Tab-separated table of C-alpha atoms in Angstrom:
chain	number	residue	atom	x	y	z
C	1	UNK	CA	242.903	139.178	11.902
C	2	UNK	CA	244.308	136.446	14.150
C	3	UNK	CA	242.503	137.934	17.149
C	4	UNK	CA	239.192	137.914	15.239
C	5	UNK	CA	239.645	134.267	14.239
C	6	UNK	CA	240.544	133.341	17.811
C	7	UNK	CA	237.453	135.130	19.125
C	8	UNK	CA	235.207	133.331	16.587
C	9	UNK	CA	236.809	130.016	17.508
C	10	UNK	CA	236.279	130.576	21.240
C	11	UNK	CA	232.641	131.634	20.777
C	12	UNK	CA	231.899	128.645	18.535
C	13	UNK	CA	233.611	126.220	20.905
C	14	UNK	CA	231.715	127.659	23.840
C	15	UNK	CA	228.446	127.367	21.934
C	16	UNK	CA	228.923	123.665	21.171
C	17	UNK	CA	230.205	122.918	24.687
C	18	UNK	CA	227.114	124.539	26.161
C	19	UNK	CA	224.576	122.919	23.874
C	20	UNK	CA	225.798	119.342	23.959
C	21	UNK	CA	224.078	118.524	27.242
C	22	UNK	CA	221.252	115.923	26.897
C	23	UNK	CA	218.540	118.429	27.763
C	24	UNK	CA	219.871	120.941	25.287
C	25	UNK	CA	220.072	118.252	22.578
C	26	UNK	CA	216.331	117.763	22.967
C	27	UNK	CA	215.802	121.514	22.726
C	28	UNK	CA	217.890	121.696	19.566
C	29	UNK	CA	215.807	118.947	17.973
C	30	UNK	CA	212.635	120.859	18.863
C	31	UNK	CA	214.139	124.041	17.432
C	32	UNK	CA	215.062	122.176	14.243
C	33	UNK	CA	211.450	120.993	13.895
C	34	UNK	CA	210.067	124.492	14.412
C	35	UNK	CA	212.335	125.897	11.703
C	36	UNK	CA	212.067	122.997	9.231
C	37	UNK	CA	208.301	122.372	9.165
C	38	UNK	CA	207.308	125.852	7.825
C	39	UNK	CA	210.032	125.543	5.164
C	40	UNK	CA	208.746	122.124	4.079
C	41	UNK	CA	205.147	123.384	3.906
C	42	UNK	CA	206.142	126.468	1.899
C	43	UNK	CA	208.307	124.427	-0.472
C	44	UNK	CA	205.488	121.924	-1.189
C	45	UNK	CA	202.511	124.323	-1.060
C	46	UNK	CA	201.493	123.442	-4.647
C	47	UNK	CA	200.620	119.849	-3.643
C	48	UNK	CA	197.441	118.535	-1.933
C	49	UNK	CA	197.555	118.695	1.877
C	50	UNK	CA	197.929	114.928	2.364
C	51	UNK	CA	201.016	114.905	0.121
C	52	UNK	CA	202.420	117.885	2.051
C	53	UNK	CA	201.819	116.035	5.335
C	54	UNK	CA	203.564	112.877	4.077
C	55	UNK	CA	206.514	114.876	2.726
C	56	UNK	CA	206.896	116.764	6.004
C	57	UNK	CA	206.899	113.522	8.000
C	58	UNK	CA	209.532	111.865	5.779
C	59	UNK	CA	211.803	114.921	5.675
C	60	UNK	CA	211.412	115.623	9.393
C	61	UNK	CA	212.213	112.047	10.422
C	62	UNK	CA	215.345	112.015	8.237
C	63	UNK	CA	216.428	115.462	9.459
C	64	UNK	CA	215.866	114.724	13.154
C	65	UNK	CA	217.695	111.396	12.926
C	66	UNK	CA	220.695	112.953	11.193
C	67	UNK	CA	220.782	115.881	13.630
C	68	UNK	CA	220.646	113.598	16.672
C	69	UNK	CA	223.426	111.348	15.335
C	70	UNK	CA	225.517	114.404	14.442
C	71	UNK	CA	225.190	115.882	17.925
C	72	UNK	CA	226.194	112.530	19.424
C	73	UNK	CA	229.274	112.314	17.149
C	74	UNK	CA	230.261	115.908	17.955
C	75	UNK	CA	229.972	115.114	21.661
C	76	UNK	CA	232.249	112.093	21.249
C	77	UNK	CA	234.773	114.060	19.249
C	78	UNK	CA	234.782	116.886	21.774
C	79	UNK	CA	235.973	114.450	24.462
C	80	UNK	CA	238.279	112.423	22.194
C	81	UNK	CA	239.603	114.816	19.559
C	82	UNK	CA	241.551	113.422	16.583
C	83	UNK	CA	239.881	110.000	16.870
C	84	UNK	CA	240.740	108.464	13.455
C	85	UNK	CA	237.574	106.376	13.029
C	86	UNK	CA	235.282	109.318	13.812
C	87	UNK	CA	237.176	111.511	11.346
C	88	UNK	CA	237.129	108.839	8.640
C	89	UNK	CA	233.391	108.302	9.109
C	90	UNK	CA	232.653	112.037	8.854
C	91	UNK	CA	234.824	112.353	5.727
C	92	UNK	CA	232.969	109.469	4.045
C	93	UNK	CA	229.589	110.936	5.057
C	94	UNK	CA	230.560	114.401	3.777
C	95	UNK	CA	231.768	113.073	0.411
C	96	UNK	CA	228.601	110.987	0.119
C	97	UNK	CA	226.451	114.074	0.822
C	98	UNK	CA	228.312	116.094	-1.822
C	99	UNK	CA	227.904	113.248	-4.323
C	100	UNK	CA	224.220	112.835	-3.489
C	101	UNK	CA	223.603	116.555	-4.003
C	102	UNK	CA	225.532	116.342	-7.301
C	103	UNK	CA	228.009	118.978	-6.112
C	104	UNK	CA	230.943	116.894	-7.346
C	105	UNK	CA	229.540	116.884	-10.881
C	106	UNK	CA	230.837	120.426	-11.276
C	107	UNK	CA	234.534	121.285	-11.358
C	108	UNK	CA	234.029	123.947	-8.675
C	109	UNK	CA	232.634	121.273	-6.337
C	110	UNK	CA	235.699	119.086	-6.815
C	111	UNK	CA	238.016	122.060	-6.208
C	112	UNK	CA	236.067	122.919	-3.039
C	113	UNK	CA	236.451	119.364	-1.733
C	114	UNK	CA	240.186	119.375	-2.509
C	115	UNK	CA	240.712	122.682	-0.651
C	116	UNK	CA	238.703	121.454	2.331
C	117	UNK	CA	240.722	118.225	2.519
C	118	UNK	CA	243.951	120.240	2.363
C	119	UNK	CA	242.795	122.482	5.228
C	120	UNK	CA	241.742	119.453	7.285
C	121	UNK	CA	245.107	117.782	6.670
C	122	UNK	CA	246.909	120.956	7.769
C	123	UNK	CA	244.842	121.187	10.967
C	124	UNK	CA	245.525	117.490	11.654
C	125	UNK	CA	249.289	117.852	11.160
C	126	UNK	CA	249.496	120.972	13.346
C	127	UNK	CA	247.264	119.289	15.932
C	128	UNK	CA	244.909	122.292	16.246
C	129	UNK	CA	242.224	120.676	18.397
C	130	UNK	CA	239.734	123.558	18.501
C	131	UNK	CA	239.777	124.070	14.738
C	132	UNK	CA	239.507	120.313	14.171
C	133	UNK	CA	236.352	120.177	16.294
C	134	UNK	CA	234.783	123.130	14.509
C	135	UNK	CA	235.637	121.728	11.074
C	136	UNK	CA	234.140	118.347	11.947
C	137	UNK	CA	230.968	120.016	13.244
C	138	UNK	CA	230.724	122.146	10.085
C	139	UNK	CA	231.084	119.067	7.840
C	140	UNK	CA	228.378	117.223	9.780
C	141	UNK	CA	225.970	120.175	9.649
C	142	UNK	CA	226.539	120.599	5.903
C	143	UNK	CA	226.073	116.852	5.331
C	144	UNK	CA	222.830	116.887	7.308
C	145	UNK	CA	221.456	119.791	5.285
C	146	UNK	CA	222.335	118.217	1.933
C	147	UNK	CA	221.022	114.734	2.788
C	148	UNK	CA	217.794	116.061	4.364
C	149	UNK	CA	217.144	118.248	1.317
C	150	UNK	CA	217.749	115.317	-1.047
C	151	UNK	CA	215.327	113.259	1.053
C	152	UNK	CA	212.757	116.040	0.572
C	153	UNK	CA	213.420	116.090	-3.172
C	154	UNK	CA	213.143	112.301	-3.411
C	155	UNK	CA	209.850	112.292	-1.553
C	156	UNK	CA	208.664	115.147	-3.775
C	157	UNK	CA	209.513	113.210	-6.948
C	158	UNK	CA	207.593	110.198	-5.627
C	159	UNK	CA	204.572	112.306	-4.621
C	160	UNK	CA	204.497	114.101	-8.000
C	161	UNK	CA	204.696	110.749	-9.802
C	162	UNK	CA	201.839	109.290	-7.748
C	163	UNK	CA	199.797	112.493	-8.065
C	164	UNK	CA	199.798	112.241	-11.864
C	165	UNK	CA	199.823	108.441	-12.135
C	166	UNK	CA	196.692	107.906	-10.028
C	167	UNK	CA	194.625	110.667	-11.625
C	168	UNK	CA	193.146	108.655	-14.526
C	169	UNK	CA	193.620	105.106	-13.224
C	170	UNK	CA	194.974	103.975	-16.605
C	171	UNK	CA	195.208	100.233	-17.152
C	172	UNK	CA	198.856	100.170	-18.128
C	173	UNK	CA	200.154	98.219	-21.118
C	174	UNK	CA	203.655	96.988	-21.897
C	175	UNK	CA	204.987	99.773	-24.111
C	176	UNK	CA	208.627	98.630	-24.109
C	177	UNK	CA	208.358	96.646	-27.351
C	178	UNK	CA	209.871	99.020	-29.893
C	179	UNK	CA	211.053	97.550	-33.196
C	180	UNK	CA	214.127	99.247	-34.687
C	181	UNK	CA	215.560	99.082	-38.211
C	182	UNK	CA	219.134	99.732	-39.287
C	183	UNK	CA	218.312	103.304	-40.309
C	184	UNK	CA	216.993	104.264	-36.853
C	185	UNK	CA	213.295	103.822	-37.581
C	186	UNK	CA	211.261	102.989	-34.476
C	187	UNK	CA	207.871	101.316	-34.472
C	188	UNK	CA	205.531	100.323	-31.601
C	189	UNK	CA	202.867	97.798	-32.624
C	190	UNK	CA	200.803	98.396	-29.492
C	191	UNK	CA	200.535	102.118	-30.229
C	192	UNK	CA	200.492	101.832	-34.030
C	193	UNK	CA	202.998	104.659	-33.955
C	194	UNK	CA	206.498	105.116	-35.328
C	195	UNK	CA	209.188	107.673	-36.114
C	196	UNK	CA	212.769	108.060	-37.279
C	197	UNK	CA	215.280	108.939	-34.578
C	198	UNK	CA	217.052	112.207	-35.541
C	199	UNK	CA	220.838	112.297	-35.725
C	200	UNK	CA	222.431	112.993	-32.343
C	201	UNK	CA	219.361	111.776	-30.398
C	202	UNK	CA	219.030	108.696	-28.187
C	203	UNK	CA	215.880	106.743	-27.365
C	204	UNK	CA	214.956	105.481	-23.892
C	205	UNK	CA	212.322	102.801	-23.369
C	206	UNK	CA	210.011	103.200	-20.339
C	207	UNK	CA	211.871	100.457	-18.474
C	208	UNK	CA	215.089	102.504	-18.693
C	209	UNK	CA	213.629	105.731	-17.283
C	210	UNK	CA	213.678	107.050	-13.737
C	211	UNK	CA	210.533	107.878	-11.784
C	212	UNK	CA	211.083	111.586	-12.429
C	213	UNK	CA	211.301	111.007	-16.192
C	214	UNK	CA	208.025	109.052	-16.079
C	215	UNK	CA	206.076	111.732	-14.207
C	216	UNK	CA	203.073	112.780	-16.269
C	217	UNK	CA	199.322	112.317	-16.489
C	218	UNK	CA	199.491	109.438	-18.972
C	219	UNK	CA	201.584	106.289	-19.255
C	220	UNK	CA	205.104	106.955	-20.484
C	221	UNK	CA	205.827	105.212	-23.787
C	222	UNK	CA	209.354	106.426	-24.436
C	223	UNK	CA	211.715	109.382	-24.454
C	224	UNK	CA	214.002	110.924	-27.059
C	225	UNK	CA	216.867	113.000	-25.660
C	226	UNK	CA	220.028	114.676	-26.910
C	227	UNK	CA	222.161	112.649	-24.497
C	228	UNK	CA	222.827	108.955	-23.956
C	229	UNK	CA	222.965	109.300	-20.146
C	230	UNK	CA	220.901	112.392	-19.241
C	231	UNK	CA	217.271	111.943	-20.282
C	232	UNK	CA	216.488	115.521	-19.269
C	233	UNK	CA	219.063	117.232	-21.470
C	234	UNK	CA	217.074	119.049	-24.104
C	235	UNK	CA	216.002	118.990	-26.775
C	236	UNK	CA	213.940	116.030	-25.608
C	237	UNK	CA	210.526	114.523	-26.328
C	238	UNK	CA	208.569	112.486	-23.793
C	239	UNK	CA	205.798	110.329	-25.293
C	240	UNK	CA	202.723	109.752	-23.093
C	241	UNK	CA	199.903	107.336	-23.930
C	242	UNK	CA	196.184	107.815	-23.177
C	243	UNK	CA	193.804	104.951	-24.084
C	244	UNK	CA	190.694	105.673	-26.135
C	245	UNK	CA	188.256	104.969	-23.271
C	246	UNK	CA	189.521	107.996	-21.339
C	247	UNK	CA	188.339	110.457	-23.979
C	248	UNK	CA	191.352	112.672	-23.249
C	249	UNK	CA	190.733	116.176	-24.649
C	250	UNK	CA	192.617	119.429	-25.284
C	251	UNK	CA	191.378	121.182	-22.117
C	252	UNK	CA	192.580	118.245	-20.007
C	253	UNK	CA	195.989	118.310	-21.702
C	254	UNK	CA	196.353	122.043	-20.960
C	255	UNK	CA	195.306	121.555	-17.317
C	256	UNK	CA	197.674	118.615	-16.755
C	257	UNK	CA	200.636	120.312	-18.391
C	258	UNK	CA	200.010	123.544	-16.469
C	259	UNK	CA	200.040	121.538	-13.225
C	260	UNK	CA	203.317	119.927	-14.287
C	261	UNK	CA	204.844	123.380	-14.901
C	262	UNK	CA	203.721	124.558	-11.444
C	263	UNK	CA	205.608	121.648	-9.893
C	264	UNK	CA	208.740	122.552	-11.861
C	265	UNK	CA	208.483	126.155	-10.667
C	266	UNK	CA	207.942	125.149	-7.030
C	267	UNK	CA	210.987	122.856	-7.185
C	268	UNK	CA	213.087	125.830	-8.243
C	269	UNK	CA	213.939	124.325	-11.644
C	270	UNK	CA	212.352	127.003	-13.847
C	271	UNK	CA	210.791	130.478	-13.664
C	272	UNK	CA	209.398	133.309	-15.819
C	273	UNK	CA	206.879	131.160	-17.749
C	274	UNK	CA	205.287	132.935	-20.733
C	275	UNK	CA	202.703	131.391	-23.054
C	276	UNK	CA	203.462	131.733	-26.779
C	277	UNK	CA	201.397	131.222	-29.917
C	278	UNK	CA	202.650	129.086	-32.789
C	279	UNK	CA	201.092	127.126	-35.634
C	280	UNK	CA	202.248	123.554	-36.169
C	281	UNK	CA	202.756	122.323	-39.742
C	282	UNK	CA	202.033	118.583	-39.421
C	283	UNK	CA	198.408	117.706	-40.337
C	284	UNK	CA	198.044	114.909	-37.777
C	285	UNK	CA	198.400	117.276	-34.801
C	286	UNK	CA	195.109	117.784	-32.935
C	287	UNK	CA	196.315	120.651	-30.767
C	288	UNK	CA	199.467	122.111	-29.248
C	289	UNK	CA	200.482	124.695	-26.684
C	290	UNK	CA	203.922	126.031	-25.760
C	291	UNK	CA	205.537	128.275	-23.172
C	292	UNK	CA	208.940	129.937	-22.893
C	293	UNK	CA	210.719	129.722	-19.523
C	294	UNK	CA	214.002	130.524	-17.836
C	295	UNK	CA	215.925	127.400	-16.852
C	296	UNK	CA	217.546	127.909	-13.448
C	297	UNK	CA	219.488	124.633	-13.647
C	298	UNK	CA	221.003	125.463	-17.063
C	299	UNK	CA	220.882	129.270	-17.002
C	300	UNK	CA	219.171	130.106	-20.299
C	301	UNK	CA	215.773	130.721	-21.858
C	302	UNK	CA	214.140	127.709	-23.484
C	303	UNK	CA	210.745	126.458	-24.645
C	304	UNK	CA	208.458	123.684	-23.456
C	305	UNK	CA	204.983	122.471	-24.311
C	306	UNK	CA	202.957	119.618	-25.743
C	307	UNK	CA	201.515	118.285	-28.977
C	308	UNK	CA	198.419	116.066	-28.860
C	309	UNK	CA	197.928	113.482	-31.623
C	310	UNK	CA	195.367	110.776	-32.376
C	311	UNK	CA	196.446	107.231	-33.363
C	312	UNK	CA	194.618	104.818	-35.717
C	313	UNK	CA	193.361	103.040	-32.561
C	314	UNK	CA	191.807	106.377	-31.471
C	315	UNK	CA	194.179	106.461	-28.533
C	316	UNK	CA	195.869	109.769	-27.756
C	317	UNK	CA	199.589	110.482	-27.575
C	318	UNK	CA	200.836	113.574	-25.777
C	319	UNK	CA	204.308	114.612	-26.927
C	320	UNK	CA	205.978	116.680	-24.215
C	321	UNK	CA	208.678	118.706	-25.973
C	322	UNK	CA	211.372	120.825	-24.334
C	323	UNK	CA	213.898	122.515	-26.594
C	324	UNK	CA	216.200	125.459	-27.118
C	325	UNK	CA	214.744	128.609	-28.616
C	326	UNK	CA	215.425	128.892	-32.356
C	327	UNK	CA	214.971	132.372	-33.802
C	328	UNK	CA	212.540	132.339	-36.720
C	329	UNK	CA	211.805	128.594	-36.359
C	330	UNK	CA	208.812	126.806	-34.862
C	331	UNK	CA	211.100	124.067	-33.522
C	332	UNK	CA	214.820	123.383	-33.605
C	333	UNK	CA	216.102	121.050	-36.303
C	334	UNK	CA	216.090	117.757	-34.384
C	335	UNK	CA	212.503	118.247	-33.218
C	336	UNK	CA	211.406	119.210	-36.756
C	337	UNK	CA	212.982	116.033	-38.119
C	338	UNK	CA	211.244	113.928	-35.470
C	339	UNK	CA	207.800	115.440	-36.124
C	340	UNK	CA	208.101	115.138	-39.901
C	341	UNK	CA	209.094	111.453	-39.571
C	342	UNK	CA	206.060	110.428	-37.468
C	343	UNK	CA	203.902	107.763	-39.123
C	344	UNK	CA	200.847	105.690	-38.253
C	345	UNK	CA	200.256	102.168	-39.504
C	346	UNK	CA	203.152	99.709	-39.768
C	347	UNK	CA	205.235	101.338	-42.476
C	348	UNK	CA	208.839	100.636	-41.525
C	349	UNK	CA	210.887	101.777	-44.496
C	350	UNK	CA	213.902	100.024	-45.928
C	351	UNK	CA	217.235	101.669	-46.672
């Protein structure tokens, strides 16, 4: 076993020693581009070509910059092994990359970091130069991959937001003015729309939402979620506003929501989408359509879809609902309570 590890160490050291020459650095950057560009195009193939081009440029610039800096740092460390400032900088960068990729959110990620730090400390104490170099190179490569991928995701979130936001050129209104009573009744005068917040739910105004939470064809008016810090923890309801002059119809709602689902699939968030039929009970609902899906981020089957309603102003509200599957029920309890509490016209009730 020791001979195998020694052989791997010697091959890896020889590889880095050979490819750290200036000319080879250029070749490695070219090789990175050749490998990365097809991946970026495949990953974003659901978007229009100009969005794909912009995403590729952003991700490629970030990736090439990080790769070049990493190769330069590795070259420095190869000639001056155990330099404390280089090691400290790489440790900070690696922890930042893990945090950015949300690896440290999970207990396994924290355990992994602890084990890696322990190994690095052992190598430092024993003064194993070759292993120290390889470990530093591995941390830099992993950091580059995580940061470049997060840059791609960030650019994708922005492109998806702009793709939906610019489609109807809606003249946006200030929809942050929600009146609230002591018994959790919410009312928006601009929309002429109100509801009672179900127990266990939290309400987010548009100004408190991230760009990803706001992504949709209409203007976001608010979000109900089963978490006070994670607006995407379901069950949740996103409320989108469409002004009367758009004449937003059922076929448009289906097309827009289907496009939104395609983006979720391409991002690797969900899969196995199946359309289902269900009949809503509330009389104010114009139309609705729902799908089941398998959530890859929270391994389970769930349900998502929309309900389209008409307000007294003849504006449209699209309620994007994502919830857990409830056997024998149209919706789970919190969503049922929300839908049954919806009212139009300023009728805030007293205790």
